């Protein structure tokens, strides 16, 4: 209260009382404000204190976000590791052929809905663009299916004409197979493809994620490849039970493979997202801490300086009176 | 295998293997005894919104959800 009165007074009487304790403070922050217009006072400790308060609040938020990410990570990590068993048999049977050359490719880009999770979304987008460049060409078309808000926002800028589908709000409930399989079903029904390339971040550890491409071929392509006898040549040595033809079996297999691979990819990506968010929030709380330290130092120095100035004023005033006697 | 005879029928109905296997999985879930039944049914919730794109623009998103809208 007293400060406010002081300040108002100061605006009127500024030239006459220049040697106010607060105005006398010299700090790095003050120096650039000294040449301000008349009536604007130089730095007060108030500004620094406000700044400190806001930095402290930001630090609290980032710490809380880190905690949330850590607990979510623990929940999703086990599921992601368990789900790896779903696609491994498929890879053993049908192989993973990222280099296959087909007419219609569909790149399924998995990303997160929320930000503040480091670079995982930009890496998947980079990989998807590279896949686009590799596979696009005359008589070959590449379409994107985008899962997650973030990749959509980035892809929209330069390749919006190649987006076929976009999916969001996948993470509202805990991820489960039913959900992902419905999604896989929708993707299968809405795009035409010879090869689906699923781009996601494979979770290695809390700080390591590998951008990964999983390839799912359409039944026709598998059949063609196995007849040519390339990597899929061994497929004919398997015995098929029941009365279905090979084409039917392959179609069922390819569909089920896609939904399983999607399930694993979605989980791995969610896991990477949480890990990335955790480390991002960890470093931002650390940065906030460092900033707070610096600000505290400035604040204390300023305060000390003002106390010293006041003391000097009192002492010199007293000694002047003493001398006048 | 009883399911073999059914294949052409669900194919003809426009279902994929995924839909078919989901329906089968649901049937199995319904066969569980009580605490497990509710638990396994509650676990499998579907919610996402899907939008098709045409001419570089997103069409109106379709919400695929088995929960009533809030």
Tab-separated table of C-alpha atoms in Angstrom:
chain	number	residue	atom	x	y	z
A	1	UNK	CA	0.000	0.000	0.000
A	2	UNK	CA	2.690	2.380	1.019
A	3	UNK	CA	4.600	1.419	-2.098
A	4	UNK	CA	1.708	2.408	-4.299
A	5	UNK	CA	1.474	5.816	-2.748
A	6	UNK	CA	5.199	6.212	-3.084
A	7	UNK	CA	5.048	5.323	-6.706
A	8	UNK	CA	2.304	7.793	-7.493
A	9	UNK	CA	4.178	10.469	-5.658
A	10	UNK	CA	7.299	9.567	-7.535
A	11	UNK	CA	5.662	10.105	-10.856
A	12	UNK	CA	4.966	13.707	-9.990
A	13	UNK	CA	8.151	14.497	-8.158
A	14	UNK	CA	10.536	12.343	-10.064
A	15	UNK	CA	13.224	14.875	-10.995
A	16	UNK	CA	13.450	16.210	-7.456
A	17	UNK	CA	13.798	12.883	-5.713
A	18	UNK	CA	15.990	10.836	-7.907
A	19	UNK	CA	17.888	9.149	-5.157
A	20	UNK	CA	15.066	6.960	-3.926
A	21	UNK	CA	16.286	3.641	-2.617
A	22	UNK	CA	14.565	1.647	-5.289
A	23	UNK	CA	15.589	3.895	-8.133
A	24	UNK	CA	19.160	3.575	-7.028
A	25	UNK	CA	19.284	-0.125	-7.641
A	26	UNK	CA	21.702	-1.196	-10.281
A	27	UNK	CA	21.052	-4.581	-11.765
A	28	UNK	CA	21.489	-6.005	-15.217
A	29	UNK	CA	17.754	-5.873	-15.735
A	30	UNK	CA	17.559	-2.270	-14.646
A	31	UNK	CA	20.191	-0.893	-16.946
A	32	UNK	CA	18.111	-1.198	-20.094
A	33	UNK	CA	15.119	0.459	-18.481
A	34	UNK	CA	16.979	3.489	-17.245
A	35	UNK	CA	16.569	5.430	-20.434
A	36	UNK	CA	12.802	4.938	-20.440
A	37	UNK	CA	10.371	7.843	-20.684
A	38	UNK	CA	9.936	10.169	-17.787
A	39	UNK	CA	7.793	8.755	-15.048
A	40	UNK	CA	8.686	5.143	-15.704
A	41	UNK	CA	10.570	3.857	-12.762
A	42	UNK	CA	13.464	1.516	-13.097
A	43	UNK	CA	13.212	-2.091	-12.021
A	44	UNK	CA	11.617	-2.954	-8.767
A	45	UNK	CA	12.002	-6.211	-6.966
A	46	UNK	CA	8.320	-6.771	-7.682
A	47	UNK	CA	8.996	-7.642	-11.323
A	48	UNK	CA	11.582	-10.222	-10.443
A	49	UNK	CA	9.347	-11.663	-7.761
A	50	UNK	CA	6.462	-12.046	-10.226
A	51	UNK	CA	8.761	-13.683	-12.704
A	52	UNK	CA	9.991	-16.081	-10.054
A	53	UNK	CA	6.455	-16.973	-9.134
A	54	UNK	CA	5.509	-17.758	-12.718
A	55	UNK	CA	8.621	-19.832	-13.305
A	56	UNK	CA	7.892	-21.750	-10.123
A	57	UNK	CA	4.354	-22.448	-11.333
A	58	UNK	CA	5.601	-23.640	-14.700
A	59	UNK	CA	8.018	-25.924	-12.957
A	60	UNK	CA	5.201	-27.381	-10.870
A	61	UNK	CA	3.153	-28.038	-14.003
A	62	UNK	CA	5.983	-29.718	-15.866
A	63	UNK	CA	6.795	-31.850	-12.832
A	64	UNK	CA	3.162	-32.943	-12.586
A	65	UNK	CA	3.078	-33.736	-16.314
A	66	UNK	CA	6.192	-35.815	-15.912
A	67	UNK	CA	4.584	-37.798	-13.105
A	68	UNK	CA	1.438	-38.383	-15.152
A	69	UNK	CA	3.469	-39.478	-18.165
A	70	UNK	CA	5.537	-41.817	-16.001
A	71	UNK	CA	2.515	-43.565	-14.537
A	72	UNK	CA	0.794	-43.820	-17.918
A	73	UNK	CA	4.006	-45.157	-19.402
A	74	UNK	CA	4.148	-47.948	-16.859
A	75	UNK	CA	0.602	-48.986	-17.714
A	76	UNK	CA	1.117	-48.984	-21.446
A	77	UNK	CA	4.644	-50.388	-21.519
A	78	UNK	CA	3.675	-53.854	-20.335
A	79	UNK	CA	0.873	-54.008	-22.863
A	80	UNK	CA	3.154	-52.915	-25.659
A	81	UNK	CA	5.726	-55.539	-24.777
A	82	UNK	CA	3.061	-58.235	-24.584
A	83	UNK	CA	1.601	-57.195	-27.920
A	84	UNK	CA	4.910	-57.842	-29.672
A	85	UNK	CA	4.040	-61.513	-29.633
A	86	UNK	CA	1.130	-60.763	-31.951
A	87	UNK	CA	3.046	-59.697	-35.020
A	88	UNK	CA	6.121	-61.870	-34.660
A	89	UNK	CA	4.486	-65.037	-36.031
A	90	UNK	CA	3.293	-63.071	-39.037
A	91	UNK	CA	6.755	-61.825	-39.765
A	92	UNK	CA	8.036	-65.365	-39.458
A	93	UNK	CA	5.416	-66.595	-41.914
A	94	UNK	CA	5.068	-63.763	-44.402
A	95	UNK	CA	8.276	-61.853	-43.816
A	96	UNK	CA	8.705	-58.111	-43.654
A	97	UNK	CA	9.430	-56.629	-47.053
A	98	UNK	CA	9.949	-52.917	-46.735
A	99	UNK	CA	11.678	-52.782	-50.120
A	100	UNK	CA	8.847	-54.302	-52.122
A	101	UNK	CA	7.929	-52.378	-55.251
A	102	UNK	CA	4.187	-52.017	-55.803
A	103	UNK	CA	1.800	-49.710	-57.601
A	104	UNK	CA	-0.385	-48.552	-54.760
A	105	UNK	CA	1.272	-47.847	-51.469
A	106	UNK	CA	-0.491	-46.525	-48.423
A	107	UNK	CA	1.599	-44.974	-45.686
A	108	UNK	CA	-0.043	-45.190	-42.283
A	109	UNK	CA	1.537	-42.543	-40.073
A	110	UNK	CA	1.002	-42.944	-36.357
A	111	UNK	CA	1.378	-39.912	-34.135
A	112	UNK	CA	0.019	-38.516	-30.905
A	113	UNK	CA	-2.979	-36.282	-30.371
A	114	UNK	CA	-1.223	-34.088	-27.846
A	115	UNK	CA	2.045	-32.248	-28.074
A	116	UNK	CA	4.815	-31.600	-25.552
A	117	UNK	CA	6.437	-34.902	-26.283
A	118	UNK	CA	9.716	-34.055	-27.953
A	119	UNK	CA	10.420	-34.993	-31.535
A	120	UNK	CA	8.530	-38.247	-31.949
A	121	UNK	CA	5.875	-36.780	-34.207
A	122	UNK	CA	8.273	-34.961	-36.462
A	123	UNK	CA	10.397	-38.089	-36.907
A	124	UNK	CA	7.455	-40.208	-38.061
A	125	UNK	CA	6.447	-37.458	-40.452
A	126	UNK	CA	9.984	-37.306	-41.810
A	127	UNK	CA	10.061	-41.051	-42.337
A	128	UNK	CA	6.637	-40.971	-44.000
A	129	UNK	CA	7.787	-38.289	-46.406
A	130	UNK	CA	10.885	-40.274	-47.223
A	131	UNK	CA	8.683	-43.311	-47.943
A	132	UNK	CA	6.539	-41.136	-50.164
A	133	UNK	CA	9.565	-40.040	-52.155
A	134	UNK	CA	10.828	-43.602	-52.419
A	135	UNK	CA	7.558	-45.054	-53.613
A	136	UNK	CA	5.971	-42.309	-55.630
A	137	UNK	CA	6.597	-42.157	-59.314
A	138	UNK	CA	4.905	-42.460	-62.663
A	139	UNK	CA	2.056	-44.977	-62.470
A	140	UNK	CA	2.685	-45.407	-58.800
A	141	UNK	CA	0.629	-43.642	-56.225
A	142	UNK	CA	1.119	-43.162	-52.535
A	143	UNK	CA	-1.602	-42.146	-50.121
A	144	UNK	CA	-1.397	-41.251	-46.482
A	145	UNK	CA	-3.546	-42.475	-43.637
A	146	UNK	CA	-2.832	-40.330	-40.636
A	147	UNK	CA	-3.523	-41.306	-37.061
A	148	UNK	CA	-3.255	-38.544	-34.489
A	149	UNK	CA	-3.746	-34.808	-34.491
A	150	UNK	CA	-0.089	-33.802	-34.602
A	151	UNK	CA	1.037	-35.530	-37.759
A	152	UNK	CA	-2.146	-34.320	-39.433
A	153	UNK	CA	-1.216	-30.730	-38.660
A	154	UNK	CA	2.267	-31.162	-40.112
A	155	UNK	CA	1.263	-33.202	-43.168
A	156	UNK	CA	-1.565	-30.853	-43.989
A	157	UNK	CA	0.930	-28.167	-44.923
A	158	UNK	CA	2.689	-29.889	-47.785
A	159	UNK	CA	0.909	-33.083	-48.767
A	160	UNK	CA	-2.735	-32.487	-48.119
A	161	UNK	CA	-3.701	-33.789	-51.545
A	162	UNK	CA	-2.315	-37.207	-50.750
A	163	UNK	CA	-4.135	-37.746	-47.486
A	164	UNK	CA	-6.823	-40.386	-47.775
A	165	UNK	CA	-7.973	-40.724	-44.184
A	166	UNK	CA	-7.256	-39.196	-40.842
A	167	UNK	CA	-8.077	-40.615	-37.450
A	168	UNK	CA	-8.082	-38.822	-34.124
A	169	UNK	CA	-9.193	-39.272	-30.515
A	170	UNK	CA	-7.804	-42.777	-30.402
A	171	UNK	CA	-6.429	-42.363	-26.903
A	172	UNK	CA	-9.615	-41.447	-25.109
A	173	UNK	CA	-9.982	-44.892	-23.576
A	174	UNK	CA	-7.063	-47.136	-22.735
A	175	UNK	CA	-5.944	-48.679	-26.011
A	176	UNK	CA	-7.375	-52.104	-26.671
A	177	UNK	CA	-7.509	-54.602	-29.459
A	178	UNK	CA	-11.203	-54.182	-30.237
A	179	UNK	CA	-10.712	-50.488	-30.890
A	180	UNK	CA	-7.648	-50.904	-33.063
A	181	UNK	CA	-9.222	-53.725	-35.026
A	182	UNK	CA	-12.277	-51.599	-35.804
A	183	UNK	CA	-9.884	-48.900	-36.942
A	184	UNK	CA	-7.908	-51.359	-39.066
A	185	UNK	CA	-11.151	-52.563	-40.573
A	186	UNK	CA	-12.147	-49.016	-41.464
A	187	UNK	CA	-8.791	-48.360	-43.060
A	188	UNK	CA	-8.979	-51.571	-45.084
A	189	UNK	CA	-12.420	-50.702	-46.347
A	190	UNK	CA	-11.606	-47.132	-47.291
A	191	UNK	CA	-8.308	-47.353	-49.123
A	192	UNK	CA	-7.051	-49.448	-51.968
A	193	UNK	CA	-3.577	-50.759	-51.473
A	194	UNK	CA	-0.952	-53.191	-52.638
A	195	UNK	CA	1.219	-52.526	-49.644
A	196	UNK	CA	0.524	-50.809	-46.363
A	197	UNK	CA	3.490	-49.226	-44.691
A	198	UNK	CA	2.919	-48.425	-41.056
A	199	UNK	CA	5.259	-45.808	-39.639
A	200	UNK	CA	5.571	-45.574	-35.881
A	201	UNK	CA	8.052	-45.104	-33.076
A	202	UNK	CA	9.159	-48.390	-31.644
A	203	UNK	CA	9.750	-48.173	-27.943
A	204	UNK	CA	13.205	-49.230	-26.830
A	205	UNK	CA	13.676	-47.462	-23.548
A	206	UNK	CA	12.406	-44.293	-21.932
A	207	UNK	CA	14.890	-42.247	-23.923
A	208	UNK	CA	15.245	-44.294	-27.101
A	209	UNK	CA	12.609	-44.668	-29.803
A	210	UNK	CA	13.286	-46.002	-33.234
A	211	UNK	CA	11.155	-44.793	-36.099
A	212	UNK	CA	10.058	-48.070	-37.632
A	213	UNK	CA	8.274	-49.157	-40.786
A	214	UNK	CA	6.159	-52.287	-40.798
A	215	UNK	CA	4.937	-53.511	-44.166
A	216	UNK	CA	1.706	-55.376	-44.739
A	217	UNK	CA	1.134	-56.697	-48.248
A	218	UNK	CA	-2.166	-57.259	-49.906
A	219	UNK	CA	-3.134	-60.917	-50.534
A	220	UNK	CA	-2.657	-60.561	-54.283
A	221	UNK	CA	0.873	-59.298	-53.853
A	222	UNK	CA	1.707	-62.081	-51.424
A	223	UNK	CA	0.420	-64.642	-53.872
A	224	UNK	CA	2.384	-63.141	-56.723
A	225	UNK	CA	5.550	-62.980	-54.676
A	226	UNK	CA	5.231	-66.557	-53.489
A	227	UNK	CA	4.751	-67.765	-57.046
A	228	UNK	CA	7.821	-65.931	-58.235
A	229	UNK	CA	9.569	-67.586	-55.347
A	230	UNK	CA	11.337	-64.671	-53.745
A	231	UNK	CA	11.392	-64.244	-50.018
A	232	UNK	CA	7.886	-65.611	-49.771
A	233	UNK	CA	8.670	-68.732	-51.784
A	234	UNK	CA	8.523	-70.973	-48.741
A	235	UNK	CA	4.872	-70.189	-48.244
A	236	UNK	CA	3.824	-73.088	-50.470
A	237	UNK	CA	5.523	-75.597	-48.221
A	238	UNK	CA	2.938	-74.891	-45.520
A	239	UNK	CA	-0.030	-77.163	-45.447
A	240	UNK	CA	-3.412	-75.518	-45.347
A	241	UNK	CA	-6.095	-77.118	-43.246
A	242	UNK	CA	-9.739	-77.018	-44.214
A	243	UNK	CA	-11.460	-76.506	-47.494
A	244	UNK	CA	-10.482	-72.907	-48.155
A	245	UNK	CA	-8.429	-71.933	-51.111
A	246	UNK	CA	-5.050	-70.317	-50.776
A	247	UNK	CA	-6.403	-66.967	-51.882
A	248	UNK	CA	-9.008	-66.930	-49.129
A	249	UNK	CA	-6.507	-67.940	-46.506
A	250	UNK	CA	-4.111	-65.251	-47.623
A	251	UNK	CA	-6.803	-62.607	-47.578
A	252	UNK	CA	-7.824	-63.531	-44.048
A	253	UNK	CA	-4.214	-63.646	-42.997
A	254	UNK	CA	-3.377	-60.284	-44.497
A	255	UNK	CA	-6.352	-58.640	-42.826
A	256	UNK	CA	-5.583	-60.158	-39.475
A	257	UNK	CA	-1.914	-59.325	-39.869
A	258	UNK	CA	-2.758	-55.704	-40.514
A	259	UNK	CA	-4.918	-55.403	-37.426
A	260	UNK	CA	-2.298	-57.116	-35.246
A	261	UNK	CA	0.537	-55.014	-36.587
A	262	UNK	CA	-1.584	-51.901	-36.117
A	263	UNK	CA	-2.361	-52.892	-32.550
A	264	UNK	CA	1.278	-53.325	-31.727
A	265	UNK	CA	2.255	-50.146	-33.579
A	266	UNK	CA	-0.366	-48.050	-31.798
A	267	UNK	CA	0.764	-49.353	-28.432
A	268	UNK	CA	4.451	-48.881	-29.177
A	269	UNK	CA	3.762	-45.373	-30.370
A	270	UNK	CA	1.737	-44.503	-27.272
A	271	UNK	CA	4.553	-45.892	-25.187
A	272	UNK	CA	7.153	-43.820	-27.019
A	273	UNK	CA	4.946	-40.758	-26.676
A	274	UNK	CA	4.794	-41.158	-22.914
A	275	UNK	CA	8.526	-41.795	-22.691
A	276	UNK	CA	9.303	-38.783	-24.829
A	277	UNK	CA	6.940	-36.622	-22.821
A	278	UNK	CA	8.563	-37.815	-19.645
A	279	UNK	CA	12.055	-36.871	-20.732
A	280	UNK	CA	10.874	-33.592	-22.272
A	281	UNK	CA	9.114	-32.630	-19.049
A	282	UNK	CA	12.099	-33.711	-17.007
A	283	UNK	CA	14.436	-31.422	-18.912
A	284	UNK	CA	11.979	-28.546	-18.833
A	285	UNK	CA	11.603	-28.813	-15.050
A	286	UNK	CA	15.371	-28.807	-14.819
A	287	UNK	CA	15.572	-25.721	-17.019
A	288	UNK	CA	12.903	-24.011	-14.932
A	289	UNK	CA	14.941	-24.826	-11.840
A	290	UNK	CA	18.061	-23.281	-13.341
A	291	UNK	CA	16.140	-20.201	-14.367
A	292	UNK	CA	14.695	-19.935	-10.876
A	293	UNK	CA	18.184	-20.102	-9.406
A	294	UNK	CA	19.363	-17.271	-11.613
A	295	UNK	CA	16.318	-15.171	-10.814
A	296	UNK	CA	16.717	-15.774	-7.081
A	297	UNK	CA	20.295	-14.613	-7.341
A	298	UNK	CA	19.256	-11.437	-9.160
A	299	UNK	CA	16.478	-10.845	-6.681
A	300	UNK	CA	18.690	-11.235	-3.640
A	301	UNK	CA	21.416	-9.105	-5.132
A	302	UNK	CA	18.940	-6.343	-5.911
A	303	UNK	CA	17.456	-6.515	-2.472
A	304	UNK	CA	20.880	-6.428	-0.857
A	305	UNK	CA	21.885	-3.483	-2.999
A	306	UNK	CA	18.807	-1.526	-1.989
A	307	UNK	CA	19.444	-2.233	1.690
A	308	UNK	CA	23.026	-1.113	1.330
A	309	UNK	CA	21.991	2.084	-0.407
A	310	UNK	CA	19.464	2.844	2.291
A	311	UNK	CA	22.057	2.287	4.971
A	312	UNK	CA	24.514	4.569	3.224
A	313	UNK	CA	21.846	7.239	2.933
A	314	UNK	CA	20.955	7.042	6.606
A	315	UNK	CA	24.552	7.054	7.733
A	316	UNK	CA	25.604	9.870	5.472
A	317	UNK	CA	22.519	11.876	6.466
A	318	UNK	CA	23.305	11.332	10.111
A	319	UNK	CA	26.917	12.280	9.690
A	320	UNK	CA	25.901	15.406	7.754
A	321	UNK	CA	23.676	16.406	10.672
A	322	UNK	CA	26.505	15.635	13.064
A	323	UNK	CA	28.832	17.831	11.043
A	324	UNK	CA	26.303	20.696	10.975
A	325	UNK	CA	26.053	20.803	14.753
B	1	UNK	CA	-13.984	-77.087	-38.342
B	2	UNK	CA	-17.441	-75.613	-38.317
B	3	UNK	CA	-16.303	-72.135	-39.262
B	4	UNK	CA	-15.022	-73.290	-42.639
B	5	UNK	CA	-18.456	-73.574	-44.087
B	6	UNK	CA	-19.295	-70.065	-42.932
B	7	UNK	CA	-16.484	-68.289	-44.772
B	8	UNK	CA	-18.239	-67.494	-48.038
B	9	UNK	CA	-21.246	-66.190	-46.141
B	10	UNK	CA	-19.556	-63.538	-44.063
B	11	UNK	CA	-17.416	-62.562	-47.013
B	12	UNK	CA	-20.541	-62.131	-49.062
B	13	UNK	CA	-22.008	-59.969	-46.319
B	14	UNK	CA	-19.153	-57.529	-46.822
B	15	UNK	CA	-17.341	-58.402	-43.652
B	16	UNK	CA	-13.604	-58.662	-43.346
B	17	UNK	CA	-11.833	-61.269	-41.308
B	18	UNK	CA	-11.326	-58.638	-38.609
B	19	UNK	CA	-15.047	-58.004	-38.180
B	20	UNK	CA	-15.732	-61.708	-38.224
B	21	UNK	CA	-13.111	-62.472	-35.606
B	22	UNK	CA	-14.370	-59.592	-33.465
B	23	UNK	CA	-17.881	-60.963	-33.524
B	24	UNK	CA	-16.535	-64.366	-32.560
B	25	UNK	CA	-14.470	-62.831	-29.772
B	26	UNK	CA	-17.531	-61.053	-28.496
B	27	UNK	CA	-19.465	-64.302	-28.421
B	28	UNK	CA	-16.712	-65.903	-26.384
B	29	UNK	CA	-16.689	-62.957	-23.999
B	30	UNK	CA	-20.407	-63.338	-23.482
B	31	UNK	CA	-19.840	-66.926	-22.463
B	32	UNK	CA	-17.668	-65.958	-19.493
B	33	UNK	CA	-18.931	-66.094	-15.927
B	34	UNK	CA	-19.931	-62.932	-14.193
B	35	UNK	CA	-17.088	-60.947	-12.706
B	36	UNK	CA	-14.917	-61.779	-15.721
B	37	UNK	CA	-17.639	-61.138	-18.237
B	38	UNK	CA	-18.300	-57.525	-17.218
B	39	UNK	CA	-14.596	-56.892	-16.889
B	40	UNK	CA	-13.696	-58.172	-20.317
B	41	UNK	CA	-16.580	-56.362	-21.966
B	42	UNK	CA	-15.716	-53.085	-20.270
B	43	UNK	CA	-12.118	-53.401	-21.342
B	44	UNK	CA	-12.915	-53.395	-25.027
B	45	UNK	CA	-14.243	-49.944	-25.686
B	46	UNK	CA	-14.151	-48.379	-29.092
B	47	UNK	CA	-13.758	-44.675	-29.559
B	48	UNK	CA	-12.162	-42.667	-32.334
B	49	UNK	CA	-13.158	-40.251	-35.016
B	50	UNK	CA	-12.364	-40.861	-38.626
B	51	UNK	CA	-12.532	-38.428	-41.504
B	52	UNK	CA	-12.110	-39.073	-45.165
B	53	UNK	CA	-10.208	-36.590	-47.283
B	54	UNK	CA	-11.104	-35.394	-50.708
B	55	UNK	CA	-9.400	-32.678	-52.770
B	56	UNK	CA	-7.041	-31.821	-49.964
B	57	UNK	CA	-9.770	-31.152	-47.460
B	58	UNK	CA	-11.053	-33.211	-44.584
B	59	UNK	CA	-14.667	-34.234	-44.786
B	60	UNK	CA	-16.920	-34.254	-41.804
B	61	UNK	CA	-15.460	-36.624	-39.215
B	62	UNK	CA	-17.390	-39.765	-38.383
B	63	UNK	CA	-17.323	-40.757	-34.753
B	64	UNK	CA	-16.881	-44.475	-34.222
B	65	UNK	CA	-17.820	-45.010	-30.636
B	66	UNK	CA	-19.795	-47.548	-28.674
B	67	UNK	CA	-20.476	-45.084	-25.898
B	68	UNK	CA	-23.340	-42.611	-25.918
B	69	UNK	CA	-22.212	-39.114	-26.784
B	70	UNK	CA	-21.591	-36.815	-23.864
